[in-house]
mmCIF file of C-alpha atoms in Angstrom:
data_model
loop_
_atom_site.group_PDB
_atom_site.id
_atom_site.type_symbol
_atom_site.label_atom_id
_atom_site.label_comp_id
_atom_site.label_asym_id
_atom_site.label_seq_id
_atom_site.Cartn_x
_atom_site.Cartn_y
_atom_site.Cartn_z
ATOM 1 C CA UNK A 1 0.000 0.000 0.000
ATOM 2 C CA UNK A 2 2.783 2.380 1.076
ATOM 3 C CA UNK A 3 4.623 1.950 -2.262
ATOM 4 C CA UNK A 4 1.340 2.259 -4.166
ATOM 5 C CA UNK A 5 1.231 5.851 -2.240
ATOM 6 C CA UNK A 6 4.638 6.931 -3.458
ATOM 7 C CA UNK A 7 3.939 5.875 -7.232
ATOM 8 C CA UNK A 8 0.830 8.008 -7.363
ATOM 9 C CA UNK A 9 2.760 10.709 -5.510
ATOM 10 C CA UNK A 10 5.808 10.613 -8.320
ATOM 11 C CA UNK A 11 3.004 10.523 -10.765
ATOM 12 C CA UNK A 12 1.167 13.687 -9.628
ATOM 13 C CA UNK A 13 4.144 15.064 -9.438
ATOM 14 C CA UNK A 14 5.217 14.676 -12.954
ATOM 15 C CA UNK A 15 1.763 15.749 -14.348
ATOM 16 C CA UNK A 16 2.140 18.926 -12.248
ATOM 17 C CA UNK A 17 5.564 19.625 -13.786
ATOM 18 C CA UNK A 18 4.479 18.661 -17.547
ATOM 19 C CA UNK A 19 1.637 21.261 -17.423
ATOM 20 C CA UNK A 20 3.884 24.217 -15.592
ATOM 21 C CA UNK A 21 6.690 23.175 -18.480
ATOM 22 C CA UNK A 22 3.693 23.219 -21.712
ATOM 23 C CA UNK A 23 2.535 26.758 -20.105
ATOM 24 C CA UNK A 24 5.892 28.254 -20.029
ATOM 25 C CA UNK A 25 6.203 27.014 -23.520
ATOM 26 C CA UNK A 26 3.112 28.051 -24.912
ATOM 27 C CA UNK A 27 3.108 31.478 -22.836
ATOM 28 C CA UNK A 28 6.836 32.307 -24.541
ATOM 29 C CA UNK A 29 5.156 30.756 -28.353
ATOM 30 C CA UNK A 30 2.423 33.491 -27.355
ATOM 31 C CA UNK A 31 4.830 36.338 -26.346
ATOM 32 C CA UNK A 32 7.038 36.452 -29.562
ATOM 33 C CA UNK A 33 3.639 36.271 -31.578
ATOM 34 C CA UNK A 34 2.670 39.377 -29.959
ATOM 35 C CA UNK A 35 5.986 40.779 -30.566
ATOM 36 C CA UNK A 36 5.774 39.616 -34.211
ATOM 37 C CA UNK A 37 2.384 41.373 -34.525
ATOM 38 C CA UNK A 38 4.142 44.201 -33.844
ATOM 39 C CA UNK A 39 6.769 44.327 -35.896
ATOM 40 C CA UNK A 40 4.735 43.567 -38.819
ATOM 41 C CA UNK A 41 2.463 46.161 -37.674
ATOM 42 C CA UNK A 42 4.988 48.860 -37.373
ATOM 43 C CA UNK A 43 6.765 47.800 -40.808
ATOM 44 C CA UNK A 44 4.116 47.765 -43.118
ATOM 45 C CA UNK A 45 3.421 51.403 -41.934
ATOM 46 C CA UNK A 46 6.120 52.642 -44.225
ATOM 47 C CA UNK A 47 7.327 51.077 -47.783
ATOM 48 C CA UNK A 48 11.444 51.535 -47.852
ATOM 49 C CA UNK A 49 13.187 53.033 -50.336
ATOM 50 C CA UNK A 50 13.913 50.572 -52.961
ATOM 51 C CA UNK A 51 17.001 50.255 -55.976
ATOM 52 C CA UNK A 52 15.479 51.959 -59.204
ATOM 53 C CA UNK A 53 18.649 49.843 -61.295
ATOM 54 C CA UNK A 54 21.659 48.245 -60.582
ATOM 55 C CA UNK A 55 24.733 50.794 -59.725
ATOM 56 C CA UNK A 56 27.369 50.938 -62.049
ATOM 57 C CA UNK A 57 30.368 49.604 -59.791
ATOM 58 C CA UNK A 58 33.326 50.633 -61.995
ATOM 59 C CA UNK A 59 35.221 52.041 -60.135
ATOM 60 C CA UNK A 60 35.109 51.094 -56.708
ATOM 61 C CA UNK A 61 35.908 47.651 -56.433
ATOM 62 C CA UNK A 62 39.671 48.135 -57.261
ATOM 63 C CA UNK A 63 39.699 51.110 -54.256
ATOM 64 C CA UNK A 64 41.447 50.139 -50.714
ATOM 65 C CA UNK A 65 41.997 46.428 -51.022
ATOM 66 C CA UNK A 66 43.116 45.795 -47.629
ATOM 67 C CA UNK A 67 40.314 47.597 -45.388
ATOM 68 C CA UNK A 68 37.820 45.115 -44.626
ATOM 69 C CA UNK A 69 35.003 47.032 -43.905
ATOM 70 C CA UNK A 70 33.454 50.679 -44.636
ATOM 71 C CA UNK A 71 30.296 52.652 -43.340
ATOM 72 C CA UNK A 72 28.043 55.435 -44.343
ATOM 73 C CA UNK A 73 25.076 56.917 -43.481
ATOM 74 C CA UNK A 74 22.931 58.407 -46.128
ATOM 75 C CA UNK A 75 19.657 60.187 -47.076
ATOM 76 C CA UNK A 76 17.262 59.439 -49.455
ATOM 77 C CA UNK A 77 14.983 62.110 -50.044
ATOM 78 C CA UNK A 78 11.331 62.412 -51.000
ATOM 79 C CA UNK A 79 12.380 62.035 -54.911
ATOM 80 C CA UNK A 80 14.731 58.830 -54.381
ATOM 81 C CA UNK A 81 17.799 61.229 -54.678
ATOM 82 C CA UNK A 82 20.756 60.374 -52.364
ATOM 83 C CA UNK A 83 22.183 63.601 -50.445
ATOM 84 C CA UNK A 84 23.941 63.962 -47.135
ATOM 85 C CA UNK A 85 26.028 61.478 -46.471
ATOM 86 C CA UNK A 86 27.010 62.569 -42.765
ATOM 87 C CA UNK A 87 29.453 59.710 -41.639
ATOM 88 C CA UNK A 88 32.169 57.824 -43.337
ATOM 89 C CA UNK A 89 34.185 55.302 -41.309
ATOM 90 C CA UNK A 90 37.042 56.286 -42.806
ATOM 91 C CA UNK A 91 39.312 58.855 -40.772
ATOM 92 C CA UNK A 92 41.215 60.168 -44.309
ATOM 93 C CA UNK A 93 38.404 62.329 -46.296
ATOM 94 C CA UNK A 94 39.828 62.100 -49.295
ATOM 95 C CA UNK A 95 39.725 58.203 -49.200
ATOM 96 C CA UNK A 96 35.628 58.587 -48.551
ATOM 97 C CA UNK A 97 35.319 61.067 -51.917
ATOM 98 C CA UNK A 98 35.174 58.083 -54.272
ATOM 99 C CA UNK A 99 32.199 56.016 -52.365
ATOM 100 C CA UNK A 100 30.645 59.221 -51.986
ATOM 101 C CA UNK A 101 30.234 60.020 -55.420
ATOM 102 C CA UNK A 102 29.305 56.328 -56.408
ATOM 103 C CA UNK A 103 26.361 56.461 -53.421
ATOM 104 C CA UNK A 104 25.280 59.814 -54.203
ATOM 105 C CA UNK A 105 24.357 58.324 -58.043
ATOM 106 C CA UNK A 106 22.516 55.428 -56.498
ATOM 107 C CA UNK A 107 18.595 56.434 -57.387
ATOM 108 C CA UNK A 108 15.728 54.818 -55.244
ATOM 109 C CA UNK A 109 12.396 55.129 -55.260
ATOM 110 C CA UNK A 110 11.559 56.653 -52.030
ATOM 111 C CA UNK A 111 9.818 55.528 -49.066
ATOM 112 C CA UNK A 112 6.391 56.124 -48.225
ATOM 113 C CA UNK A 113 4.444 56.755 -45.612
ATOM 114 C CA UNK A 114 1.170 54.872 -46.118
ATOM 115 C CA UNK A 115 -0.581 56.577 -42.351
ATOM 116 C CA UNK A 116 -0.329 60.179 -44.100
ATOM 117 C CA UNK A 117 0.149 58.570 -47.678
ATOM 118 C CA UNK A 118 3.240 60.933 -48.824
ATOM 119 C CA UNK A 119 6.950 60.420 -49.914
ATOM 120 C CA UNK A 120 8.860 60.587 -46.574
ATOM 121 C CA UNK A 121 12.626 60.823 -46.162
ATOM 122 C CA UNK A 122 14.552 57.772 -44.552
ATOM 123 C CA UNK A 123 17.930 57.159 -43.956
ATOM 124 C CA UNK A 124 20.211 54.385 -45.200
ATOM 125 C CA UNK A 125 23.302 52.663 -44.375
ATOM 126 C CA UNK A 126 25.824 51.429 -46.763
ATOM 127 C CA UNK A 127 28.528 48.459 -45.711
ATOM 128 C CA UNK A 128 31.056 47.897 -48.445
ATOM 129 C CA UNK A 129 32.677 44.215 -46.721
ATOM 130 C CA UNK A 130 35.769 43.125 -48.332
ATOM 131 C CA UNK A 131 34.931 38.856 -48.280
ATOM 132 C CA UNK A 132 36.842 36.462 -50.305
ATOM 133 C CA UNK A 133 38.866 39.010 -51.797
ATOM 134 C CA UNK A 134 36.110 40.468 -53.588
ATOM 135 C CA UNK A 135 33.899 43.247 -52.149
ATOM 136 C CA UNK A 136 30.294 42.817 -50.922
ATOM 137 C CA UNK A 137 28.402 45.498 -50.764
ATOM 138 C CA UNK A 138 24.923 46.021 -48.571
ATOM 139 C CA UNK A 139 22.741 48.892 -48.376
ATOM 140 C CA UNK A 140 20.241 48.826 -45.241
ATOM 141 C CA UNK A 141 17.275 50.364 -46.048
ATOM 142 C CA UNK A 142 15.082 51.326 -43.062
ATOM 143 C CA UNK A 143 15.614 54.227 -40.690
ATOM 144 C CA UNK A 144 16.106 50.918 -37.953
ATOM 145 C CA UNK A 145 14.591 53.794 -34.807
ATOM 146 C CA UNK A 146 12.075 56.373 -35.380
ATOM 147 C CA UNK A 147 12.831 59.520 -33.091
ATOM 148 C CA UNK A 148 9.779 59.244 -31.131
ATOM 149 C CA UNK A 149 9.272 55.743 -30.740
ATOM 150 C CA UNK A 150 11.535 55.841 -27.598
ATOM 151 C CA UNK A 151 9.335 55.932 -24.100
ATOM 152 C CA UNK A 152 11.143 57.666 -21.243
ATOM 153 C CA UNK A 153 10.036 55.222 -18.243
ATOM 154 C CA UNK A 154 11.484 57.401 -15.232
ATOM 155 C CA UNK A 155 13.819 60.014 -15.265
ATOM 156 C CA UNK A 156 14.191 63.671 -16.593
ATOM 157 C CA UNK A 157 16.260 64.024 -19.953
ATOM 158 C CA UNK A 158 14.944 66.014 -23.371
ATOM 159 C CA UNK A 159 13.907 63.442 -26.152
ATOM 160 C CA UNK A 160 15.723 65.141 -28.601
ATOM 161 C CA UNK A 161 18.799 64.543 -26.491
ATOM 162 C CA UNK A 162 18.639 60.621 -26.208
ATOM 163 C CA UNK A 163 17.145 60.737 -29.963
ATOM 164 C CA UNK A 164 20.849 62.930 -30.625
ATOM 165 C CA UNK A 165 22.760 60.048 -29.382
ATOM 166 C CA UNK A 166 20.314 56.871 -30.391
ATOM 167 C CA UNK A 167 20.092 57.663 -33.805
ATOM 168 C CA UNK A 168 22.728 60.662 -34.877
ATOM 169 C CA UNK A 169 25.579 59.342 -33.058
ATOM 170 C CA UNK A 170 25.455 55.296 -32.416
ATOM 171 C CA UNK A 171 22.457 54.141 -35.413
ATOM 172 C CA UNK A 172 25.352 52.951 -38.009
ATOM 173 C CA UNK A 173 26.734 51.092 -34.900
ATOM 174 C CA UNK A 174 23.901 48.963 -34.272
ATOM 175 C CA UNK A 175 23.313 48.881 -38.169
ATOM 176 C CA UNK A 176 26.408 46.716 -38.506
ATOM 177 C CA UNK A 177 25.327 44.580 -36.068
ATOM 178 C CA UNK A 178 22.505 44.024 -38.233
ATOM 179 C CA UNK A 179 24.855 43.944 -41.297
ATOM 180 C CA UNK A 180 27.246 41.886 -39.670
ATOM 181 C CA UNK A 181 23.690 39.360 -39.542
ATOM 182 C CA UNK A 182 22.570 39.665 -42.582
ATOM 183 C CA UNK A 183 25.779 38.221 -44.634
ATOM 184 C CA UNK A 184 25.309 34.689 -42.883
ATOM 185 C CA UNK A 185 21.289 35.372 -42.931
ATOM 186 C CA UNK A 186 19.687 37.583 -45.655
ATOM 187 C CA UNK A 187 16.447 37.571 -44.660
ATOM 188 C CA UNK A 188 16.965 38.257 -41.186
ATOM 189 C CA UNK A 189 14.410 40.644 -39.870
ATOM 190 C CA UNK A 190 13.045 41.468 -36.467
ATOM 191 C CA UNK A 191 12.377 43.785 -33.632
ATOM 192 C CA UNK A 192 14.350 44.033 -30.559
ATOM 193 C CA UNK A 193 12.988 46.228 -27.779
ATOM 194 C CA UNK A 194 16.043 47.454 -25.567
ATOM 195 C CA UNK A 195 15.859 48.901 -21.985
ATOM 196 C CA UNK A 196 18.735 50.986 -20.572
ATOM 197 C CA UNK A 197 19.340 53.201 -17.412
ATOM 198 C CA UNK A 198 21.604 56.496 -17.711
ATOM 199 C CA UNK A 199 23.138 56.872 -14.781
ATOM 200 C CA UNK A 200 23.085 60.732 -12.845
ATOM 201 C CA UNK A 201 26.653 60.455 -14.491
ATOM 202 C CA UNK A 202 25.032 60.331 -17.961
ATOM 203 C CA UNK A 203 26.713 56.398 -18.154
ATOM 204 C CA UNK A 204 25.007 53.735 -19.004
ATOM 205 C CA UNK A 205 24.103 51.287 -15.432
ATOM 206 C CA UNK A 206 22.851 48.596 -17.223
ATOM 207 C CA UNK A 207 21.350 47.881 -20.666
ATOM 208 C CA UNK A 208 19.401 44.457 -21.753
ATOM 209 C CA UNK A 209 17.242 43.021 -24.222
ATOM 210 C CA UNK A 210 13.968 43.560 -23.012
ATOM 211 C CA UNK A 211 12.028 41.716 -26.377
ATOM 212 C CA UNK A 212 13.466 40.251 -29.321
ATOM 213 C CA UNK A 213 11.980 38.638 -32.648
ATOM 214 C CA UNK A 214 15.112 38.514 -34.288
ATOM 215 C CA UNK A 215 15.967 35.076 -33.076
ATOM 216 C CA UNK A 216 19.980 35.772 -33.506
ATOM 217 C CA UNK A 217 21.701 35.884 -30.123
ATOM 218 C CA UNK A 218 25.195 36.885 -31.652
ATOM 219 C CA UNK A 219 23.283 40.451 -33.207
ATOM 220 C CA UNK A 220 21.228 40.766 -29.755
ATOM 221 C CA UNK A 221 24.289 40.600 -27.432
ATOM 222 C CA UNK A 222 25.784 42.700 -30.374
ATOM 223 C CA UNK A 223 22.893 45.284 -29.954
ATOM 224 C CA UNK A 224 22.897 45.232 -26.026
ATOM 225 C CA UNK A 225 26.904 45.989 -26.011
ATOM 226 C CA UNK A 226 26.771 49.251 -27.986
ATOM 227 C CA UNK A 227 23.727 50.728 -26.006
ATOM 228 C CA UNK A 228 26.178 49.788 -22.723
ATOM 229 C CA UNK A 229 28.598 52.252 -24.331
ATOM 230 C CA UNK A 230 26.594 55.025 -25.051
ATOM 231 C CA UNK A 231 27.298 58.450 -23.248
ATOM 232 C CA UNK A 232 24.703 61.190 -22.522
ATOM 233 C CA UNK A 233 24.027 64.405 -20.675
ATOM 234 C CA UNK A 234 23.414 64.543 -17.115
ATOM 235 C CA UNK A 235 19.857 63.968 -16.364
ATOM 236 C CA UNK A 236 17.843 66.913 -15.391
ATOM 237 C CA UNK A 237 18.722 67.406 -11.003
ATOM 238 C CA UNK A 238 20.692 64.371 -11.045
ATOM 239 C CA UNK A 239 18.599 61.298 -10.701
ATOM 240 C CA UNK A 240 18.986 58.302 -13.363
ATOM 241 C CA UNK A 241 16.673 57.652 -16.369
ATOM 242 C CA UNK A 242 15.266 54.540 -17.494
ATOM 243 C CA UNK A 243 14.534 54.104 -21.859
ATOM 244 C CA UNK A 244 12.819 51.536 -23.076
ATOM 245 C CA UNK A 245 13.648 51.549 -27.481
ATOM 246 C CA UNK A 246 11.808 49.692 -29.946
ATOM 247 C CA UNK A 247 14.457 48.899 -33.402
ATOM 248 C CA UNK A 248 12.997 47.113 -36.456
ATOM 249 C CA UNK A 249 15.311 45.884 -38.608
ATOM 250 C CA UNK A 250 14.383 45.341 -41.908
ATOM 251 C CA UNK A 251 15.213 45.441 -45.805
ATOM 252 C CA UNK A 252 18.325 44.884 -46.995
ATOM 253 C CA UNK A 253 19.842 45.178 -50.701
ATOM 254 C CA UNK A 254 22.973 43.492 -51.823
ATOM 255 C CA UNK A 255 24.531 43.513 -54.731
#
């Protein structure tokens, strides 16, 4: 009788597990649906800029052999023209000149905005990769943070401050993350939803994933390390301030 006890005991037991495991399973399958959802919400709210023809390459394939990797940041305006390219990688300007030129012939047609149904501007980023001796080059396509789709959670510091350093100053960083991704995967795309406190110090305390459909650890951890590194202004009276950031990544061209 006693060991009948114990086997319907380590039975019950078992069951109880089985159905906490299936509801942890089924409650994380029902989270990254939801975050899915939204991502494919917030992405079909804007059409990207797309290639209008092939770039002519000559040129630029025989320039700087041994650098592995270069970076620019672009803008494609509301008539698919590429102007302002505000950030090279490359510390000698004369070395950026040539790229310059070839991206500021690339012609797009532009992105637009299908919630006020106009021609919007958007910025892209270029990565020319130097792989198997011959040069790769991708053009990312969406403007990967919108400046006001940040929420301020706690804390006093001017939008347009952490938008300053988000997107002017650190977006081509976590775009090669994403490029970086998107050699070994090119259809890789996703949302990941970062939280990060600025310290009173304007460091960054901590910074973490918060939500992720991107399903690429390497790019997340990627992601999480250069929000660690950013540097702001001192919040307002001291005091630290908590961000949460929503980035889609999405649309990439390679040729």
């Amino acid at each position: 009788m006693k060991h009948i006890l114990i086997l319907i005991l380590v039975i019950t037991y078992g069951v109880i597990l089985l159905s906490c495991s299936s509801a942890k399973v089924k409650d994380e399958h029902n989270q990254k649906n939801i975050i899915n959802q939204e991502y494919i919400k917030e992405a079909e709210l804007k059409h990207y800029p797309k290639l209008k023809q092939q770039p002519d390459l000559t040129g630029i394939l025989s320039l700087n052999p041994n650098i592995e990797q270069i970076s620019f940041v672009a803008t494609v305006n509301e008539l698919g023209k590429t102007t302002d390219i505000s950030y090279c990688s490359l510390k000698d300007e004369k070395m950026c000149k040539p790229y310059e030129t070839f991206i500021s012939n690339i012609e797009f047609t532009p992105a637009y905005d299908m919630e006020t149904e106009k021609n919007v501007k958007s910025e892209i980023y270029i990565f020319i990769t130097l792989k198997n001796n011959q040069k790769e080059i991708t053009i990312l396509t969406n403007s990967a943070t919108e400046k006001e789709s940040f929420s301020v959670v706690m804390g006093s510091l001017d939008k347009s401050d952490i938008a300053k350093i988000v997107i002017n100053r650190n977006a081509v960083k976590y775009m090669k993350c994403y490029n970086d991704a998107v050699l070994n995967q090119p259809e890789l795309t996703g949302k990941i939803v970062v939280n990060f406190i600025i310290s009173s110090e304007g460091r960054i305390d901590k910074a973490s994933i918060k939500r992720s459909s991107i399903n690429n650890k390497t790019m997340e951890e990627c992601v999480r390390n250069v929000f660690s590194k950013m540097l702001f202004p001192d919040p307002k009276g001291g005091g630290i301030v908590i961000v949460t950031q929503p980035l889609i990544f999405k649309n990439s061209l390679k040729f």
